GROMACS .gro file of C-alpha atoms in nm:
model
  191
    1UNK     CA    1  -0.187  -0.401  -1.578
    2UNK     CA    2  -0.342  -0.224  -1.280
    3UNK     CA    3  -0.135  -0.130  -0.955
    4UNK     CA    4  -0.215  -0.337  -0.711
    5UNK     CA    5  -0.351  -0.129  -0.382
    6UNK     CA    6  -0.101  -0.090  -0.106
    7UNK     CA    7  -0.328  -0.179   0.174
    8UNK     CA    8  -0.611  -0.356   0.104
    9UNK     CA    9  -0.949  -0.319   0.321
   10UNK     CA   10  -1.071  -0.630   0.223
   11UNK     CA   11  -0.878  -0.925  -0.031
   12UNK     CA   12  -1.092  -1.224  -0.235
   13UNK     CA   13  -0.911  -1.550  -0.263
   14UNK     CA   14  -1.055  -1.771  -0.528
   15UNK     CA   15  -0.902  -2.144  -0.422
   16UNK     CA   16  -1.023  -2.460  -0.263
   17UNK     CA   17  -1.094  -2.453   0.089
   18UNK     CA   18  -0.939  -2.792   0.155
   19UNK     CA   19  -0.608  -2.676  -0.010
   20UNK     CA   20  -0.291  -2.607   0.178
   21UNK     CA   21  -0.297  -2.267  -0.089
   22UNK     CA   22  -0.549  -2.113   0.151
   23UNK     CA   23  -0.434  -2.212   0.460
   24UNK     CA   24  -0.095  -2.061   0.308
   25UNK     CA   25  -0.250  -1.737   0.247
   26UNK     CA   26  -0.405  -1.688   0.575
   27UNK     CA   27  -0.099  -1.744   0.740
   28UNK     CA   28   0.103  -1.500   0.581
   29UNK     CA   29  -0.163  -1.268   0.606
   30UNK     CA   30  -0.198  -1.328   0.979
   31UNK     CA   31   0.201  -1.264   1.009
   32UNK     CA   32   0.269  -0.961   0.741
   33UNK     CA   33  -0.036  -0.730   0.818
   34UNK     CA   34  -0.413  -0.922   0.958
   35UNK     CA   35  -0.659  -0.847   0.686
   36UNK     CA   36  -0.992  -0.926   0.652
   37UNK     CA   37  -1.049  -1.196   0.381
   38UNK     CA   38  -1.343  -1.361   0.176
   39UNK     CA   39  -1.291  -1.696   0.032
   40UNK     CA   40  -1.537  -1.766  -0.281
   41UNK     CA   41  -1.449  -2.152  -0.275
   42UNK     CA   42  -1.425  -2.379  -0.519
   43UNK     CA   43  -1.257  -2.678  -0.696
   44UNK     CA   44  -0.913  -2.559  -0.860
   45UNK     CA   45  -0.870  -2.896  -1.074
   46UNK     CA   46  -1.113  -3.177  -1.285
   47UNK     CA   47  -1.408  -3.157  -1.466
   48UNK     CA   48  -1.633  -2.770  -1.396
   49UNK     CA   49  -1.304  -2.638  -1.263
   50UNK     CA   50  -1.273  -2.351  -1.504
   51UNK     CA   51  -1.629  -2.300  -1.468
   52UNK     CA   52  -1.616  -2.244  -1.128
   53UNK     CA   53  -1.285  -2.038  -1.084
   54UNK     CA   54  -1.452  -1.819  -1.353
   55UNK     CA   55  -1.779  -1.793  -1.149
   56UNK     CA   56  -1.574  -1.756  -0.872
   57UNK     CA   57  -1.360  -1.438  -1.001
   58UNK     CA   58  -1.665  -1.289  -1.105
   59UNK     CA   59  -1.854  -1.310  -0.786
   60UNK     CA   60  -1.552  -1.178  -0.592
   61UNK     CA   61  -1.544  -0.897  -0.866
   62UNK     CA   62  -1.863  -0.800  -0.812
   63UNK     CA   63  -1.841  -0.753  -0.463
   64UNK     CA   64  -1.798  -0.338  -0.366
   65UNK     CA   65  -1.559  -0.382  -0.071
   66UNK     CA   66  -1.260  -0.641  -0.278
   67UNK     CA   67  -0.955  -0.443  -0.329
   68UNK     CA   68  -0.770  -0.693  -0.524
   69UNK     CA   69  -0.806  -1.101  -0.573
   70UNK     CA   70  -0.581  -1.374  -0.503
   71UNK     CA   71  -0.625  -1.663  -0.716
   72UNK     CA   72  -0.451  -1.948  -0.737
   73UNK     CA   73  -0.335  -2.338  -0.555
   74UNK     CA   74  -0.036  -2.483  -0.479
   75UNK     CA   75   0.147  -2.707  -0.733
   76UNK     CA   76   0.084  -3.009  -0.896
   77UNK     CA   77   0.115  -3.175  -1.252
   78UNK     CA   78   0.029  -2.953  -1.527
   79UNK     CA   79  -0.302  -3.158  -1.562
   80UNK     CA   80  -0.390  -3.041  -1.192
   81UNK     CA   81  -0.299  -2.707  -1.293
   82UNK     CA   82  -0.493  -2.664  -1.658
   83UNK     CA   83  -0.827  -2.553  -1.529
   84UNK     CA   84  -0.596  -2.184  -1.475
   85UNK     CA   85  -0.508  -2.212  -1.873
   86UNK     CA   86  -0.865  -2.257  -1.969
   87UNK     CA   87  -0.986  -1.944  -2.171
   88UNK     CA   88  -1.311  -1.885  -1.930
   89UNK     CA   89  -1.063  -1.857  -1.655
   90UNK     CA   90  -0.841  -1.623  -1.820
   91UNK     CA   91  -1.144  -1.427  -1.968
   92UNK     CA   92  -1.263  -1.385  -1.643
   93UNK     CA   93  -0.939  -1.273  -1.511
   94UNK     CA   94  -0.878  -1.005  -1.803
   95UNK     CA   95  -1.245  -0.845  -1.777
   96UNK     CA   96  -1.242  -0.808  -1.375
   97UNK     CA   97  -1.246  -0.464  -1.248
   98UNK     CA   98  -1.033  -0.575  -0.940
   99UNK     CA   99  -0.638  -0.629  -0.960
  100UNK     CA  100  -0.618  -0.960  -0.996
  101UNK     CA  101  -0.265  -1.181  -0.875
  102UNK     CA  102  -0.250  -1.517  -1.007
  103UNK     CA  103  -0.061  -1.772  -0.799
  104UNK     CA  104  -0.076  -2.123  -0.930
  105UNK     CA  105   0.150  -2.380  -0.844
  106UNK     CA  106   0.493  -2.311  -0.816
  107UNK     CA  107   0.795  -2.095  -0.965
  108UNK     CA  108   0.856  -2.302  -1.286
  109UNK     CA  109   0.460  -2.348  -1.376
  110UNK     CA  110   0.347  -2.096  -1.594
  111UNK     CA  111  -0.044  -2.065  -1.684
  112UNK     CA  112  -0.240  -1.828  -1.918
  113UNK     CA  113  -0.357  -1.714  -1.611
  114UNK     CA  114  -0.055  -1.535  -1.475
  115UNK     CA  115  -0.033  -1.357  -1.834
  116UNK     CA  116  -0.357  -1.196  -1.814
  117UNK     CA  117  -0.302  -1.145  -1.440
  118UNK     CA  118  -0.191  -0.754  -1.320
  119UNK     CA  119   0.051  -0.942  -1.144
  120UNK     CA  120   0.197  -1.305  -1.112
  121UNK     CA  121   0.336  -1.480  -0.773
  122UNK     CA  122   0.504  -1.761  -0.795
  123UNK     CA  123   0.325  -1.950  -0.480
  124UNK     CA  124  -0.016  -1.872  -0.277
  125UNK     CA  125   0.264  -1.758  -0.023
  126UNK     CA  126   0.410  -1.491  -0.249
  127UNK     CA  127   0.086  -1.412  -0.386
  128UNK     CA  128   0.040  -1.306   0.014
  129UNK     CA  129   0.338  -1.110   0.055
  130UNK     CA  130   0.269  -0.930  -0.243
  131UNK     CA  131  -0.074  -0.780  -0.190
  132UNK     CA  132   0.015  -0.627   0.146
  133UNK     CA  133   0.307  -0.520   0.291
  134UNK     CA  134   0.504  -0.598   0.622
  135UNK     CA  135   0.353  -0.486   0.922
  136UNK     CA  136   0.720  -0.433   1.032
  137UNK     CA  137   0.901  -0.235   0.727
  138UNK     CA  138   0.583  -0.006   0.771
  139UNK     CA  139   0.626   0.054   1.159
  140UNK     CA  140   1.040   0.119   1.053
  141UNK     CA  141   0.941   0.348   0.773
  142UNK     CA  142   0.658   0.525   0.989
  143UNK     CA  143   0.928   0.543   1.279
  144UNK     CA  144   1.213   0.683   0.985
  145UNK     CA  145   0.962   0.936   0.874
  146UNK     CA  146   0.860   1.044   1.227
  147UNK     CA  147   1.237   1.156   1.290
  148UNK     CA  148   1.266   1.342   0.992
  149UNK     CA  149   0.973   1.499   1.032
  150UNK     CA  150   1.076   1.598   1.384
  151UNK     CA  151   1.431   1.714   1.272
  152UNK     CA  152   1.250   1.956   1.008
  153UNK     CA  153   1.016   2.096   1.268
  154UNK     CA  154   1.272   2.151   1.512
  155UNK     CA  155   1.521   2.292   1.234
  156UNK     CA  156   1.223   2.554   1.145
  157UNK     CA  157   1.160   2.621   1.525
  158UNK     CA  158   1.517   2.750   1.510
  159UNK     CA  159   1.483   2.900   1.178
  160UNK     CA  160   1.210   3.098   1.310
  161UNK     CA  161   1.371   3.150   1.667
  162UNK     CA  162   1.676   3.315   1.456
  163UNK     CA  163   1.451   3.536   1.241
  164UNK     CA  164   1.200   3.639   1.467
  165UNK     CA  165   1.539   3.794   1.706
  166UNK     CA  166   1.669   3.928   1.413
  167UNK     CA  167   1.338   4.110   1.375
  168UNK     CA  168   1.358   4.206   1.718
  169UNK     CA  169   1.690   4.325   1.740
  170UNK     CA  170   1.607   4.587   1.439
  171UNK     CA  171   1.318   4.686   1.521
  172UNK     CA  172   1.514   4.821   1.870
  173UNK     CA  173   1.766   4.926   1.660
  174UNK     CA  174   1.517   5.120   1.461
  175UNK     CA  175   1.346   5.247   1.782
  176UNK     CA  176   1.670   5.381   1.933
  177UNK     CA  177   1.797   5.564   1.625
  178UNK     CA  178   1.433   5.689   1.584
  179UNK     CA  179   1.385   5.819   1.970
  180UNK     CA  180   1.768   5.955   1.882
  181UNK     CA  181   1.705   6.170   1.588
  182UNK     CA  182   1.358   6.294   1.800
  183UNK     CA  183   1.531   6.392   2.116
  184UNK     CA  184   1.825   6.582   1.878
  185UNK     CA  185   1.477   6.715   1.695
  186UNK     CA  186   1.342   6.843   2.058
  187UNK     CA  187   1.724   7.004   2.181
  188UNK     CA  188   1.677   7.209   1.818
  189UNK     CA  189   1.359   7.299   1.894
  190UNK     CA  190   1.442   7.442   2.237
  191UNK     CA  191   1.804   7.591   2.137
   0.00000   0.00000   0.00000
């Protein structure tokens, strides 16, 4: 199973454009993190289904700027939903290059396509959340990381505050024993 990228530049949804699955996708897109996507449309039940989901994958798969592919609808009878246990479909799905998450129907449907899948969602929703991350948790963790990054600065500011006086105060210390022994050198010399 390949990792799936943590922010995607561009995502390929392979669904029907008439299905409340897209429409799903985009708007948890839109609300977790706005990314650019490309739809490669087509029917996701009946007769040439398979055939064009598979056609669909691999066109999406070819493409050089598709970080990972969404594919998937929303629920329905497991007749609605066979065109995703069709071998084509799952052959296409195991050869891609791309991270592939496969999102059909809902939690308790299970397809040959979420087995070959890197990764399995249990809705078109899900499938959204999981290919990018919360705009929000990544503001907090930037935010989390900014402090601690401050707090070690500022903690080796001191650090080096501390050691550069220490350095200071021995090299006087060294200077003042050192003009010391050389004016006790010059009395001699003049005694």
């Amino acid at each position: 199973k390949r990792p799936l990228p943590l922010l995607p530049r561009r995502i390929g949804v392979v669904t029907s454009e008439t299905g409340d699955a897209l429409r799903d996708i985009l708007t948890t897109l839109e609300r977790r993190f706005p990314s650019k996507v490309l739809l490669a449309p087509c029917r996701v039940q009946g007769d040439r289904a398979a055939q064009e989901i598979a056609a669909s994958i691999e066109r999406l798969d070819a493409h050089p700027e598709i970080d990972v592919i969404i594919v998937g609808r929303g629920g329905g009878s497991i007749e609605d939903l066979w065109a995703f246990n069709e071998e084509q479909v799952a052959r296409a799905i195991a050869t891609a290059t791309t991270p592939i998450v496969s999102a059909v129907g809902h939690e308790p449907d299970h397809l040959l396509s979420d087995d070959v899948a890197d990764a399995r969602a249990a809705t078109p929703t899900a499938a959204a959340e999981l290919v990018v991350p919360s705009r929000n948790d990544l503001l907090a963790g930037l935010d989390t990381w900014t402090q601690t990054m401050n707090r070690v600065i500022d903690r080796r500011i001191e650090e080096s505050r501390t050691r550069v006086g220490d350095q200071v105060r021995d090299m006087v210390v060294a200077t003042q024993r050192r003009i010391s022994r050389d004016r006790a050198h010059a009395a001699e010399l003049r005694a």
